[in-house]
Coordinates of N, CA and C in Angstrom, one line a residue:
L11 N 0.9 -1.2 -0.3 CA 0.1 0.2 -0.1 C 0.7 1.1 0.3
G12 N 0.7 2.0 -1.4 CA 1.6 2.9 -0.9 C 0.5 4.2 -1.0
A13 N 0.4 5.2 -0.4 CA -0.5 6.6 -0.4 C 0.4 8.0 -0.3
G14 N -0.2 9.0 -1.1 CA 0.2 10.3 -1.1 C 1.8 10.8 -0.3
G15 N 2.6 9.9 -1.3 CA 4.0 9.8 -1.7 C 4.6 9.2 -0.6
G16 N 3.7 7.9 0.9 CA 4.8 7.3 1.2 C 3.9 6.1 1.4
V17 N 4.8 5.4 2.5 CA 4.4 3.9 2.7 C 3.5 3.6 4.4
P18 N 2.5 3.7 4.2 CA 1.5 3.5 5.5 C 1.8 1.9 6.1
P19 N 1.5 1.9 6.9 CA 1.3 0.9 7.7 C 0.6 -0.1 6.8
A20 N 0.7 -1.6 6.7 CA 0.2 -2.5 5.9 C -1.6 -2.4 6.5
R21 N -2.1 -2.4 5.6 CA -3.7 -2.7 5.9 C -4.3 -3.7 5.4
T22 N -5.8 -4.1 5.9 CA -6.0 -5.1 5.2 C -7.8 -5.1 4.5
G23 N -8.1 -5.4 3.2 CA -9.0 -4.7 2.8 C -10.5 -5.6 2.9
S24 N -11.4 -5.0 2.8 CA -12.8 -5.9 3.0 C -13.9 -5.3 2.4
G25 N -14.8 -6.1 1.5 CA -15.6 -5.6 0.9 C -14.8 -4.9 -0.6
G26 N -13.9 -4.9 -1.1 CA -13.4 -3.6 -2.0 C -13.3 -2.5 -1.3
A27 N -12.9 -2.2 0.0 CA -12.4 -1.1 0.5 C -11.5 -1.1 1.6
V28 N -10.3 -0.2 1.7 CA -9.3 -0.3 2.4 C -9.3 1.0 2.8
D29 N -9.6 1.0 4.3 CA -9.1 2.1 5.2 C -7.7 2.4 5.3
L30 N -7.6 4.0 5.2 CA -6.2 4.2 5.3 C -6.1 5.2 6.1
A31 N -4.4 5.1 6.5 CA -3.9 5.5 8.0 C -3.9 6.9 8.1
W32 N -4.0 7.7 6.8 CA -4.1 9.4 6.5 C -4.6 9.8 5.0
P33 N -5.5 10.8 5.1 CA -5.9 11.0 3.9 C -4.8 10.6 2.6
A34 N -5.6 10.6 1.6 CA -4.5 10.6 0.4 C -5.1 10.8 -0.8
I35 N -4.6 11.5 -2.2 CA -5.5 11.7 -3.0 C -4.8 10.4 -4.2
K36 N -3.6 9.8 -4.1 CA -3.2 8.9 -5.1 C -2.9 8.0 -4.1
V37 N -3.3 6.6 -4.4 CA -3.0 5.2 -3.4 C -2.6 3.9 -4.6
H38 N -1.8 3.4 -3.9 CA -1.6 2.2 -4.8 C -2.0 1.0 -3.9
V39 N -2.6 0.2 -4.0 CA -3.0 -1.0 -3.2 C -2.7 -2.3 -4.0
G40 N -2.2 -3.6 -3.2 CA -1.7 -4.5 -4.2 C -1.4 -5.2 -3.3
L41 N -1.0 -6.8 -3.2 CA -0.4 -7.9 -2.0 C 1.3 -7.5 -2.1
G42 N 1.0 -7.4 -0.4 CA 2.9 -7.5 -0.2 C 3.5 -8.7 -0.3
Y43 N 4.9 -8.4 -0.3 CA 5.8 -9.4 -0.5 C 7.4 -9.0 -0.6
V44 N 8.4 -9.3 -0.4 CA 9.7 -9.5 -0.1 C 10.4 -10.0 -1.1
S45 N 11.5 -9.1 -2.0 CA 12.5 -9.4 -2.6 C 13.8 -9.7 -2.2
T46 N 14.4 -10.9 -2.4 CA 15.4 -10.9 -1.4 C 16.3 -11.5 -2.8
L47 N 17.4 -10.5 -2.8 CA 18.6 -10.6 -3.6 C 20.0 -11.8 -3.2
M48 N 20.2 -12.5 -3.3 CA 21.7 -13.5 -2.6 C 22.6 -13.7 -3.8
P49 N 23.5 -12.9 -4.1 CA 24.2 -12.8 -5.0 C 25.4 -14.1 -4.7
M50 N 26.0 -14.4 -5.9 CA 27.3 -15.6 -5.8 C 28.3 -15.1 -4.5
R51 N 28.8 -16.2 -3.9 CA 30.1 -15.9 -3.3 C 31.2 -15.2 -3.8
V52 N 31.1 -14.0 -2.6 CA 32.3 -13.4 -2.7 C 33.9 -13.8 -3.5
E53 N 34.2 -13.0 -4.6 CA 35.8 -13.7 -5.1 C 36.6 -12.2 -5.1
A54 N 37.3 -11.9 -3.7 CA 37.8 -10.8 -3.9 C 39.4 -10.9 -4.2
G55 N 40.0 -12.0 -4.0 CA 41.4 -12.3 -4.7 C 41.5 -12.2 -3.1
A56 N 43.1 -12.8 -3.3 CA 44.0 -12.7 -2.2 C 45.4 -13.0 -2.3
G57 N 46.3 -12.4 -1.3 CA 47.4 -12.9 -1.2 C 47.8 -14.1 -2.4
E58 N 47.3 -14.9 -1.9 CA 48.0 -16.6 -2.4 C 46.9 -17.0 -3.2
G59 N 46.1 -16.3 -4.0 CA 45.0 -16.3 -5.1 C 43.7 -16.3 -4.9
T60 N 43.0 -17.3 -5.0 CA 41.6 -16.9 -4.6 C 41.0 -16.6 -3.1
A61 N 40.0 -15.4 -3.1 CA 39.7 -15.9 -1.7 C 38.4 -17.1 -1.6
Q62 N 38.1 -17.8 -2.3 CA 37.3 -19.0 -2.2 C 38.0 -19.9 -0.8
G63 N 37.2 -19.9 -0.3 CA 37.3 -21.2 1.2 C 38.1 -20.3 2.4
K64 N 38.5 -18.9 2.3 CA 39.4 -18.5 3.2 C 38.6 -18.0 4.0
I65 N 39.1 -17.5 5.0 CA 38.2 -16.4 5.7 C 38.1 -15.5 5.6
K66 N 37.0 -14.6 5.6 CA 37.2 -13.0 5.2 C 36.1 -12.4 5.4
L67 N 36.4 -11.4 5.7 CA 35.4 -10.1 6.4 C 35.0 -9.2 5.6
I68 N 33.7 -8.9 5.1 CA 33.4 -7.6 4.1 C 32.8 -6.5 5.2
T69 N 33.3 -5.5 5.1 CA 33.2 -4.3 6.0 C 32.5 -3.3 5.1
K70 N 32.3 -3.0 4.0 CA 31.2 -2.4 3.4 C 30.9 -3.0 2.2
V71 N 29.8 -2.1 1.7 CA 29.0 -3.0 0.3 C 28.9 -1.8 -0.4
I72 N 29.2 -1.5 -1.7 CA 28.8 -0.4 -2.5 C 27.7 -1.0 -3.5
I73 N 26.6 0.1 -3.4 CA 25.4 -0.7 -3.9 C 24.9 0.4 -5.2
R74 N 24.8 0.0 -6.5 CA 24.8 0.5 -7.8 C 23.3 0.7 -8.2
F75 N 22.2 1.6 -7.6 CA 21.3 1.8 -8.1 C 20.4 2.7 -9.3
A76 N 19.5 2.0 -9.7 CA 19.2 2.7 -11.1 C 17.2 3.5 -10.7
R77 N 16.9 4.4 -10.1 CA 15.6 4.7 -9.9 C 15.2 4.0 -8.7
S78 N 15.9 3.8 -7.9 CA 15.2 2.9 -6.8 C 15.3 4.1 -5.2
L79 N 14.5 2.8 -4.3 CA 14.6 3.5 -3.0 C 14.0 2.5 -2.4
G80 N 14.7 2.7 -0.6 CA 14.0 1.8 0.4 C 15.3 0.4 0.1
G81 N 15.3 -0.2 0.8 CA 15.6 -1.7 1.3 C 16.7 -1.9 2.2
V82 N 17.2 -2.8 2.6 CA 18.0 -3.0 3.3 C 19.6 -4.2 3.1
V83 N 20.2 -4.0 3.8 CA 21.5 -5.0 3.6 C 22.3 -5.9 4.6
G84 N 22.8 -7.2 4.1 CA 22.8 -7.7 5.7 C 23.5 -8.9 5.5
R85 N 24.3 -9.5 6.1 CA 24.6 -10.5 5.8 C 24.0 -11.9 5.8
D86 N 22.8 -12.0 6.8 CA 21.7 -13.0 6.8 C 20.1 -11.9 7.2
E87 N 18.9 -12.4 7.3 CA 18.2 -12.0 7.5 C 17.7 -11.4 8.9
S88 N 18.5 -11.7 9.6 CA 18.8 -11.3 11.1 C 19.6 -10.4 11.3
H89 N 20.4 -9.7 10.2 CA 21.7 -8.5 10.2 C 21.1 -8.2 9.3
L90 N 20.8 -7.0 9.4 CA 20.4 -6.2 8.0 C 20.5 -4.3 8.2
E91 N 20.8 -4.0 7.3 CA 21.1 -2.4 7.9 C 20.5 -1.6 6.6
P92 N 19.7 -0.5 7.0 CA 18.8 0.2 6.0 C 19.5 0.8 4.7
I93 N 19.5 0.8 3.2 CA 20.0 1.2 2.5 C 19.6 2.6 1.8
L94 N 18.4 2.5 1.5 CA 18.1 4.5 0.6 C 16.8 5.1 1.7
S95 N 16.8 5.0 2.9 CA 15.9 4.6 3.6 C 15.9 6.5 4.7
D96 N 16.8 7.0 4.3 CA 17.1 8.6 4.7 C 15.9 9.7 4.0
R97 N 14.9 10.3 4.6 CA 13.9 11.2 4.0 C 14.9 12.1 4.2
D98 N 14.9 13.1 2.5 CA 15.2 14.3 2.6 C 14.5 15.2 3.4
P99 N 14.7 16.3 4.3 CA 14.0 17.0 4.7 C 13.6 18.1 3.6
S100 N 14.4 18.5 2.9 CA 13.9 19.5 1.7 C 12.8 18.8 1.0
V101 N 12.3 17.8 0.8 CA 11.2 17.3 0.1 C 10.0 17.5 1.1
P102 N 8.9 17.9 0.6 CA 7.5 17.9 1.5 C 7.2 16.9 1.7
M103 N 6.3 16.7 3.1 CA 5.5 15.4 3.3 C 4.8 15.1 2.8
D104 N 4.2 16.1 1.7 CA 2.9 15.0 1.2 C 3.5 14.6 -0.3
Q105 N 4.9 14.6 -0.5 CA 5.5 14.3 -2.1 C 6.2 13.2 -2.2
P106 N 6.2 12.0 -2.6 CA 7.4 11.2 -2.9 C 8.7 11.6 -2.7
M107 N 9.7 10.6 -1.9 CA 11.0 11.5 -2.0 C 11.6 10.8 -3.4
P108 N 12.4 11.8 -4.0 CA 12.9 11.4 -5.6 C 13.4 9.8 -5.9
L109 N 13.2 9.6 -6.6 CA 14.0 7.6 -6.7 C 15.6 7.9 -7.1
F110 N 16.1 7.4 -6.3 CA 17.9 7.6 -6.3 C 18.7 6.7 -7.6
S111 N 19.8 7.2 -7.8 CA 20.3 6.4 -8.8 C 21.6 6.9 -8.6
G112 N 22.4 6.1 -8.5 CA 23.9 6.2 -8.6 C 24.1 5.1 -7.2
D113 N 25.3 5.3 -6.5 CA 26.2 4.6 -5.6 C 25.8 4.7 -4.6
A114 N 25.6 3.5 -3.0 CA 25.1 3.9 -1.9 C 26.3 3.3 -1.1
T115 N 26.9 3.4 -0.5 CA 27.9 3.0 0.1 C 27.3 2.5 1.9
V116 N 27.5 1.4 2.3 CA 26.5 1.0 3.6 C 27.8 0.6 4.3
D117 N 27.9 0.5 5.7 CA 28.7 -0.5 6.7 C 28.3 -2.0 7.2
F118 N 29.0 -2.9 6.6 CA 28.2 -4.2 6.4 C 27.9 -4.5 7.8
P119 N 27.4 -5.0 8.7 CA 27.4 -5.5 9.7 C 27.7 -7.0 9.7
G120 N 29.2 -7.4 8.6 CA 29.4 -9.1 8.7 C 30.3 -9.3 10.3
T121 N 31.0 -10.6 9.7 CA 31.8 -11.1 10.9 C 32.8 -11.8 9.8
Y122 N 33.5 -12.2 10.4 CA 34.7 -13.0 9.7 C 33.8 -14.6 9.5
E123 N 34.2 -14.9 8.2 CA 33.7 -16.5 8.0 C 34.2 -17.1 6.4
D124 N 33.9 -18.0 6.1 CA 34.5 -18.6 4.7 C 33.8 -18.1 3.3
T125 N 32.1 -17.6 3.8 CA 31.4 -17.5 3.1 C 31.7 -16.3 2.0
G126 N 31.3 -15.5 3.0 CA 31.3 -14.1 2.3 C 29.9 -13.8 2.2
D127 N 29.0 -14.3 2.5 CA 27.5 -14.0 2.0 C 26.8 -12.5 2.2
L128 N 25.6 -12.4 1.3 CA 25.3 -11.2 1.5 C 24.2 -10.7 1.1
I129 N 22.8 -10.5 1.7 CA 21.6 -10.4 1.1 C 21.5 -8.7 0.7
V130 N 20.7 -8.2 0.1 CA 19.9 -7.4 -0.2 C 18.1 -7.7 -0.7
S131 N 17.5 -6.8 0.3 CA 16.3 -7.2 0.4 C 15.7 -5.9 0.4
Q132 N 14.3 -6.3 -0.4 CA 13.0 -4.8 -0.3 C 11.8 -5.5 0.3
N133 N 11.5 -4.8 1.2 CA 10.1 -5.4 1.4 C 9.1 -4.0 1.8
Q134 N 9.1 -3.0 1.0 CA 8.3 -1.7 1.0 C 7.9 -1.7 -0.6
P135 N 6.5 -1.4 -0.9 CA 6.5 -1.4 -2.2 C 7.2 0.0 -2.7
L136 N 8.7 -0.6 -3.0 CA 9.3 0.6 -3.4 C 10.0 0.5 -4.4
P137 N 10.5 1.1 -5.7 CA 11.1 0.4 -7.0 C 12.4 0.2 -6.3
M138 N 13.1 -1.2 -6.6 CA 14.8 -1.3 -6.6 C 14.9 -1.8 -7.6
T139 N 16.2 -1.1 -8.7 CA 16.9 -1.8 -9.8 C 18.3 -1.8 -9.1
I140 N 19.1 -3.1 -9.2 CA 20.7 -3.0 -8.6 C 21.2 -3.5 -10.2
N141 N 22.2 -2.3 -10.0 CA 23.4 -2.7 -11.6 C 24.6 -3.5 -10.7
A142 N 24.9 -2.7 -9.5 CA 26.4 -3.7 -8.7 C 26.2 -4.0 -8.0
I143 N 26.8 -4.7 -7.2 CA 27.2 -5.1 -6.0 C 28.4 -5.2 -5.6
I144 N 29.4 -4.3 -5.0 CA 30.5 -4.0 -4.4 C 31.2 -4.2 -3.5
P145 N 31.1 -5.3 -2.9 CA 31.7 -5.5 -1.3 C 33.2 -5.2 -1.1
R146 N 33.6 -4.5 -0.3 CA 34.8 -4.4 0.7 C 35.4 -5.4 1.1
V147 N 36.0 -6.1 1.1 CA 36.5 -7.7 1.5 C 37.7 -7.2 2.2
V148 N 38.2 -8.1 2.9 CA 39.3 -8.2 3.7 C 39.2 -9.9 3.5
T149 N 40.4 -10.4 2.8 CA 40.6 -11.7 3.9 C 42.0 -12.3 4.2
A150 N 41.9 -13.8 4.8 CA 42.9 -13.7 5.5 C 43.7 -15.3 4.7
D151 N 44.7 -15.0 4.3 CA 45.6 -16.3 4.1 C 46.4 -16.7 5.3
G152 N 46.4 -18.4 4.6 CA 47.3 -19.4 5.5 C 46.3 -20.2 6.5

């Protein structure tokens, strides 16, 4: 559900009607769902060749977006950081935030592990197009 340029709390419709959390002129209604992207394991290289199978730590993630808003990134569904969620105070509250195109850098809630997994997820009714995911990785040789 999207109304008046914002994302109100989820509502359940009844009899073809939905009670809104606030008045709105333009409303988008649909079924809610979560989109989750889990790229292949990180290959960042290492002093002794490949990073595959070695202990690694992802410290930051740069995500290249095209016309996107919202979303979270993390090592799993229990450790997520918001990406494009800050509202620009120069945008009036009755207008939607402009969509973002470019690189967003996020501190990554990672830990030393051998997989280097990460996920990017969108659980709001907002657009998200990802052109690249660029992790900053520290790899331990030995």
